[in-house]
Short mmCIF file of C-alpha atoms in Angstrom, two decimals:
data_model
loop_
_atom_site.label_atom_id
_atom_site.label_comp_id
_atom_site.label_asym_id
_atom_site.label_seq_id
_atom_site.Cartn_x
_atom_site.Cartn_y
_atom_site.Cartn_z
CA MET D 13 71.14 -11.11 207.18
CA ARG D 14 74.14 -12.85 209.24
CA GLU D 15 74.74 -13.43 212.78
CA PRO D 16 77.79 -14.80 214.71
CA LEU D 17 77.46 -18.29 216.11
CA GLY D 18 80.29 -18.10 218.53
CA GLU D 19 78.08 -17.73 221.70
CA GLN D 20 75.97 -20.61 220.54
CA ALA D 21 79.14 -22.60 219.77
CA ALA D 22 80.52 -21.97 223.16
CA GLU D 23 77.17 -23.16 224.88
CA MET D 24 77.13 -26.14 222.72
CA ALA D 25 80.89 -26.96 224.07
CA GLU D 26 80.06 -26.42 227.68
CA PHE D 27 76.72 -28.70 227.21
CA ASP D 28 79.13 -31.34 225.58
CA ARG D 29 81.53 -31.21 228.50
CA GLN D 30 78.47 -31.26 230.98
CA LEU D 31 77.05 -34.40 229.24
CA ILE D 32 80.69 -36.05 229.48
CA VAL D 33 80.99 -35.27 232.94
CA SER D 34 77.52 -36.31 234.19
CA GLY D 35 77.95 -39.41 231.96
CA ALA D 36 81.40 -40.30 233.67
CA VAL D 37 79.78 -39.80 237.07
CA VAL D 38 76.90 -42.24 236.20
CA VAL D 39 79.50 -44.84 234.98
CA VAL D 40 81.48 -44.54 238.11
CA LEU D 41 78.34 -44.61 240.42
CA ALA D 42 76.91 -47.61 238.37
CA ALA D 43 80.21 -49.17 238.59
CA LEU D 44 80.59 -48.83 242.32
CA GLY D 45 76.98 -49.88 242.79
CA GLY D 46 77.59 -53.01 240.80
CA ALA D 47 80.73 -53.83 242.62
CA GLY D 48 78.73 -53.30 245.86
CA LEU D 49 75.84 -55.83 244.57
CA ALA D 50 78.17 -58.23 243.30
CA SER D 51 80.17 -58.30 246.80
CA ARG D 52 76.93 -58.73 248.88
CA LEU D 53 75.76 -61.59 246.49
CA SER D 54 79.01 -63.37 246.83
CA ARG D 55 79.22 -62.85 250.50
CA GLU D 56 75.52 -64.17 251.02
CA LEU D 57 76.20 -66.92 248.47
CA ARG D 58 79.54 -68.00 250.54
CA THR D 59 77.53 -67.80 253.83
CA ALA D 60 74.64 -70.02 252.16
CA ALA D 61 77.55 -72.53 250.86
CA ALA D 62 79.32 -72.56 254.40
CA THR D 63 75.88 -73.43 255.97
CA ALA D 64 75.46 -76.06 253.58
CA ARG D 65 78.70 -77.78 254.36
CA ARG D 66 77.68 -77.40 258.17
CA ILE D 67 74.30 -79.33 257.48
CA SER D 68 76.11 -82.02 255.43
CA GLN D 69 78.65 -82.35 258.55
CA GLY D 70 75.63 -83.17 260.74
CA ASP D 71 75.07 -79.76 262.39
CA LEU D 72 71.16 -79.66 261.71
CA ASP D 73 70.77 -76.62 263.66
CA ALA D 74 72.53 -74.38 261.21
CA ARG D 75 70.30 -72.02 259.20
CA ILE D 76 71.15 -69.21 256.76
CA GLY D 77 68.33 -66.89 258.24
CA HIS D 78 68.41 -64.41 255.04
CA PRO D 79 66.72 -61.16 255.99
CA ARG D 80 64.77 -61.20 252.99
CA SER D 81 63.86 -64.64 253.01
CA PRO D 82 59.94 -65.04 253.37
CA ASP D 83 60.51 -67.91 255.75
CA VAL D 84 62.64 -65.74 258.17
CA GLN D 85 60.60 -63.60 260.71
CA GLY D 86 60.78 -60.16 259.95
CA GLY D 87 61.67 -60.65 256.37
CA THR D 88 59.89 -58.84 253.54
CA GLY D 89 59.55 -61.79 251.20
CA HIS D 90 58.64 -59.13 248.37
CA GLY D 91 60.49 -59.06 245.16
CA LYS D 92 62.26 -61.52 243.32
CA ASP D 93 65.65 -62.26 245.24
CA GLU D 94 67.14 -65.54 243.91
CA VAL D 95 69.51 -65.70 246.83
CA ALA D 96 66.71 -65.36 249.47
CA GLU D 97 64.79 -68.26 247.72
CA LEU D 98 67.98 -70.21 247.91
CA ALA D 99 68.24 -69.44 251.65
CA ALA D 100 64.65 -70.42 252.16
CA ALA D 101 65.13 -73.53 250.45
CA VAL D 102 68.19 -74.45 252.36
CA ASP D 103 66.71 -73.45 255.84
CA THR D 104 63.39 -75.44 254.86
CA MET D 105 65.38 -78.64 253.86
CA ALA D 106 67.55 -78.51 257.07
CA ALA D 107 64.40 -78.23 259.20
CA SER D 108 62.65 -80.87 257.42
CA LEU D 109 65.76 -83.15 257.75
CA GLN D 110 66.08 -82.44 261.55
CA ARG D 111 62.38 -83.06 262.17
CA ARG D 112 62.66 -86.31 260.30
CA LEU D 113 65.91 -87.33 262.15
CA VAL D 114 64.59 -86.38 265.78
CA ALA D 115 61.65 -88.54 264.91
CA GLU D 116 63.62 -91.69 263.78
CA GLN D 117 65.72 -91.22 266.95
CA ARG D 118 62.92 -91.02 269.20
CA PHE D 119 61.21 -93.99 267.58
CA THR D 120 64.24 -96.07 267.86
CA ALA D 121 64.47 -95.31 271.43
CA ASP D 122 60.78 -95.76 272.25
CA VAL D 123 61.09 -99.21 270.45
CA ALA D 124 64.31 -100.09 272.29
CA HIS D 125 62.63 -99.15 275.60
CA GLU D 126 59.70 -101.01 275.23
CA LEU D 127 61.55 -104.08 274.31
CA ARG D 128 63.32 -104.26 277.70
CA THR D 129 60.38 -105.46 279.78
CA PRO D 130 59.23 -108.46 277.72
CA LEU D 131 62.87 -109.47 276.73
CA THR D 132 63.61 -109.23 280.57
CA GLY D 133 60.63 -111.63 281.27
CA LEU D 134 61.49 -113.77 278.45
CA HIS D 135 64.93 -114.39 279.78
CA THR D 136 63.52 -115.15 283.24
CA ALA D 137 61.11 -117.54 281.88
CA ALA D 138 63.68 -119.28 279.84
CA GLU D 139 66.14 -119.53 282.89
CA LEU D 140 63.30 -122.02 284.32
CA LEU D 141 63.23 -124.29 281.44
CA PRO D 142 65.02 -127.66 281.92
CA ARG D 143 68.75 -127.51 280.86
CA CYS D 144 69.12 -128.82 277.48
CA ARG D 145 70.39 -128.27 274.02
CA PRO D 146 67.05 -126.11 272.94
CA THR D 147 67.11 -124.14 276.30
CA GLU D 148 70.55 -122.97 275.61
CA LEU D 149 69.48 -122.00 272.18
CA VAL D 150 66.58 -120.05 273.42
CA LEU D 151 68.81 -118.31 275.83
CA ASP D 152 71.70 -117.27 273.47
CA ARG D 153 68.90 -115.76 271.23
CA VAL D 154 67.34 -113.82 273.93
CA GLN D 155 70.53 -112.55 275.26
CA ALA D 156 71.34 -111.30 271.90
CA LEU D 157 68.17 -109.62 271.64
CA ARG D 158 68.96 -107.95 274.90
CA THR D 159 72.37 -106.81 273.71
CA LEU D 160 70.68 -105.39 270.72
CA THR D 161 68.25 -103.46 272.60
CA GLU D 162 70.77 -101.96 274.95
CA ASP D 163 72.98 -101.12 271.85
CA LEU D 164 70.03 -99.44 270.29
CA LEU D 165 69.03 -97.59 273.46
CA GLU D 166 72.91 -96.28 273.72
CA VAL D 167 72.86 -95.09 270.15
CA ALA D 168 69.56 -93.22 270.71
CA ARG D 169 71.34 -91.54 273.75
CA LEU D 170 74.38 -90.66 271.85
CA ASP D 171 72.36 -89.22 268.87
CA ALA D 172 70.35 -86.83 271.33
CA GLU D 173 73.59 -85.70 272.81
CA VAL D 174 72.47 -86.11 276.46
CA GLU D 175 75.74 -87.98 277.32
CA ARG D 176 77.87 -86.44 279.99
CA PRO D 177 81.44 -87.92 280.71
CA ASP D 178 83.07 -88.14 284.04
CA LEU D 179 86.58 -87.35 283.08
CA GLU D 180 89.54 -87.85 285.14
CA VAL D 181 93.31 -88.12 284.99
CA HIS D 182 94.71 -91.79 284.27
CA PRO D 183 97.81 -93.60 283.37
CA PRO D 184 96.48 -94.97 279.83
CA ALA D 185 98.62 -98.28 279.73
CA GLU D 186 97.45 -99.14 283.26
CA LEU D 187 93.85 -98.24 282.53
CA VAL D 188 93.71 -100.04 279.18
CA GLU D 189 95.49 -103.32 280.66
CA GLY D 190 92.50 -103.56 283.13
CA ILE D 191 90.11 -103.05 280.47
CA VAL D 192 91.72 -105.89 278.54
CA ARG D 193 92.10 -108.18 281.45
CA ARG D 194 88.42 -107.71 282.34
CA SER D 195 87.07 -108.23 278.81
CA GLY D 196 87.91 -112.12 278.95
CA TYR D 197 88.53 -112.17 275.38
CA GLY D 198 92.25 -113.29 275.97
CA VAL D 199 93.77 -110.99 273.76
CA LYS D 200 97.31 -109.79 273.48
CA PHE D 201 98.35 -106.53 275.39
CA VAL D 202 101.16 -104.62 274.63
CA ALA D 203 102.42 -101.29 276.61
CA ALA D 204 104.61 -99.54 274.18
CA GLY D 205 104.69 -95.92 275.28
CA PRO D 206 106.51 -94.02 277.76
CA ASP D 207 105.20 -94.30 281.47
CA ASP D 208 104.96 -90.39 282.40
CA VAL D 209 101.76 -89.90 279.94
CA PHE D 210 98.57 -89.23 281.35
CA VAL D 211 95.14 -88.77 279.64
CA ARG D 212 91.92 -87.24 280.81
CA THR D 213 89.19 -89.52 279.93
CA ASP D 214 86.16 -91.28 281.07
CA ALA D 215 87.33 -94.92 282.20
CA ARG D 216 83.71 -96.52 281.71
CA ARG D 217 83.34 -95.01 278.52
CA LEU D 218 86.91 -95.94 277.25
CA GLU D 219 86.06 -99.42 278.51
CA ARG D 220 83.27 -99.44 276.16
CA ILE D 221 85.00 -98.24 273.28
CA VAL D 222 88.06 -100.72 273.59
CA ALA D 223 85.67 -103.78 274.49
CA ASN D 224 83.65 -102.87 271.15
CA LEU D 225 86.79 -102.48 269.04
CA VAL D 226 88.09 -105.91 270.43
CA ALA D 227 84.57 -107.40 269.94
CA ASN D 228 84.61 -106.33 266.34
CA ALA D 229 88.27 -107.55 265.58
CA ARG D 230 87.46 -110.97 266.96
CA ARG D 231 84.11 -111.31 265.11
CA HIS D 232 85.01 -109.83 262.07
CA GLY D 233 88.74 -110.27 261.65
CA ALA D 234 91.21 -113.08 262.56
CA ASP D 235 93.57 -113.90 265.69
CA PRO D 236 95.89 -112.80 267.00
CA VAL D 237 94.11 -109.56 268.19
CA GLU D 238 96.37 -107.00 269.72
CA VAL D 239 95.65 -104.06 271.87
CA ARG D 240 98.78 -101.79 271.95
CA VAL D 241 99.19 -98.54 274.08
CA ALA D 242 101.85 -96.26 272.84
CA GLY D 243 101.46 -92.70 274.77
CA PRO D 244 97.83 -91.44 274.34
CA VAL D 245 97.00 -93.78 271.60
CA VAL D 246 95.12 -97.09 271.94
CA THR D 247 95.57 -99.33 269.15
CA VAL D 248 93.20 -102.66 268.48
CA SER D 249 94.47 -104.37 265.41
CA ASP D 250 93.69 -108.07 264.03
CA GLN D 251 95.05 -110.03 261.13
CA GLY D 252 91.53 -110.36 258.98
CA PRO D 253 90.57 -109.03 255.70
CA GLY D 254 90.60 -105.66 256.84
CA PHE D 255 88.03 -102.77 256.65
CA PRO D 256 86.20 -102.20 253.48
CA LYS D 257 87.16 -99.09 251.53
CA HIS D 258 83.66 -97.54 251.96
CA LEU D 259 83.93 -97.75 255.75
CA LEU D 260 87.33 -96.20 255.71
CA ALA D 261 86.14 -93.23 253.58
CA ASP D 262 82.80 -92.59 255.17
CA GLY D 263 82.97 -94.06 258.70
CA PRO D 264 80.57 -96.74 260.43
CA ARG D 265 77.22 -96.96 259.36
CA ARG D 266 74.66 -98.71 261.86
CA PHE D 267 73.25 -102.17 260.73
CA GLN D 268 75.77 -102.24 257.78
CA THR D 269 78.95 -104.38 258.58
CA GLY D 270 80.50 -103.81 255.26
CA ALA D 271 82.25 -106.60 253.16
CA ARG D 272 80.72 -110.20 253.23
CA GLU D 273 84.19 -111.49 254.22
CA ARG D 274 84.16 -109.56 257.49
CA GLY D 275 81.21 -111.69 258.68
CA GLN D 276 77.46 -110.63 259.96
CA GLY D 277 76.53 -108.27 262.75
CA THR D 278 74.37 -105.24 263.40
CA GLY D 279 77.06 -102.54 262.78
CA LEU D 280 76.30 -100.86 266.09
CA GLY D 281 79.74 -101.67 267.58
CA LEU D 282 81.74 -99.17 265.50
CA THR D 283 78.89 -96.65 265.88
CA ILE D 284 78.92 -96.74 269.38
CA ALA D 285 82.79 -96.62 269.71
CA PHE D 286 82.81 -93.60 267.40
CA GLY D 287 79.93 -92.10 269.46
CA GLN D 288 81.71 -92.52 272.80
CA ALA D 289 84.91 -91.41 271.65
CA GLN D 290 83.34 -87.98 270.58
CA VAL D 291 81.66 -87.85 274.13
CA ILE D 292 85.05 -88.04 275.81
CA GLY D 293 86.99 -85.83 273.20
CA ALA D 294 88.70 -88.79 271.67
CA ARG D 295 88.98 -89.57 268.17
CA VAL D 296 88.72 -92.84 266.33
CA GLU D 297 90.76 -93.58 263.21
CA LEU D 298 90.38 -96.67 260.80
CA SER D 299 92.83 -98.15 258.66
CA ASN D 300 94.35 -101.22 257.11
CA ALA D 301 97.43 -102.96 257.69
CA GLU D 302 100.01 -104.61 255.27
CA PRO D 303 99.72 -107.29 254.14
CA CYS D 304 96.52 -107.72 255.84
CA GLY D 305 94.42 -106.72 259.11
CA ALA D 306 92.42 -104.01 260.22
CA VAL D 307 93.62 -101.31 262.59
CA ALA D 308 91.65 -99.02 264.97
CA ALA D 309 93.42 -96.23 266.77
CA VAL D 310 92.01 -94.35 269.65
CA HIS D 311 93.41 -91.05 270.12
CA LEU D 312 92.89 -89.77 273.67
CA PRO D 313 93.24 -85.96 275.00
CA GLU D 314 96.35 -85.88 277.02
CA ALA D 315 96.08 -84.34 280.63
CA ASP D 316 97.49 -80.78 280.88
CA GLY D 317 100.65 -80.88 282.96
#
């Protein structure tokens, strides 16, 4: 007995069309979902990378704060989420590094503070000794220790970011000329810029910066040492061997003076100069001159109007 299959064929064709449409819808939804997931992961990874760069630049308060990180309050902490694990690892590293640096800064400040009293007493006692060559040597070493202690305290205050500048408007040439004259180093002063330029700065902190740069040039460089003012830029230069390459690339490091030919020292002078410049909104740039010599340029913020 034969029966027509046209109805069954039509049903099968309709079923095939429904499968094709359903499959296309599933593929489109899967593609959209995958694109959304990839975009979210890419955005979270870019956020993690930007936070890691901020941490490397010294912003130890920066955190990724991933919502699914188990270390973040309110995060679920469930499931396997590699991005959340990465965020938690970076945040934990930053917190640990911050705690260590804060502890190191507090230790440095406490040690320097505790040293002030016995050093003051030692200096007073040495002043009572009979005047002779050994007494002069003792006084010289005590004074060196007192200077180092005060530098350590200043570095600790700069690290803690508790310094607040007293900004006023000054003509830079006149201000720096007075600083050079009071320093007593006998360096050459040159005013090469226009007279109608004014800067907004803290005179006491600028004096600290210029004095440290001049002292560094005289200690590690060679005469003649020159202080030049050209507009809002104050330049201290010498004729010595110049700054070492790693100092030009990475900036100053405390208790590291660089190349052997630049002499011995604590390395705190440039550190303090850079720190004080940051406080007053200035910028210090180090470079080497041709054929020889080190150049430190302080770019001061100009006064409005």
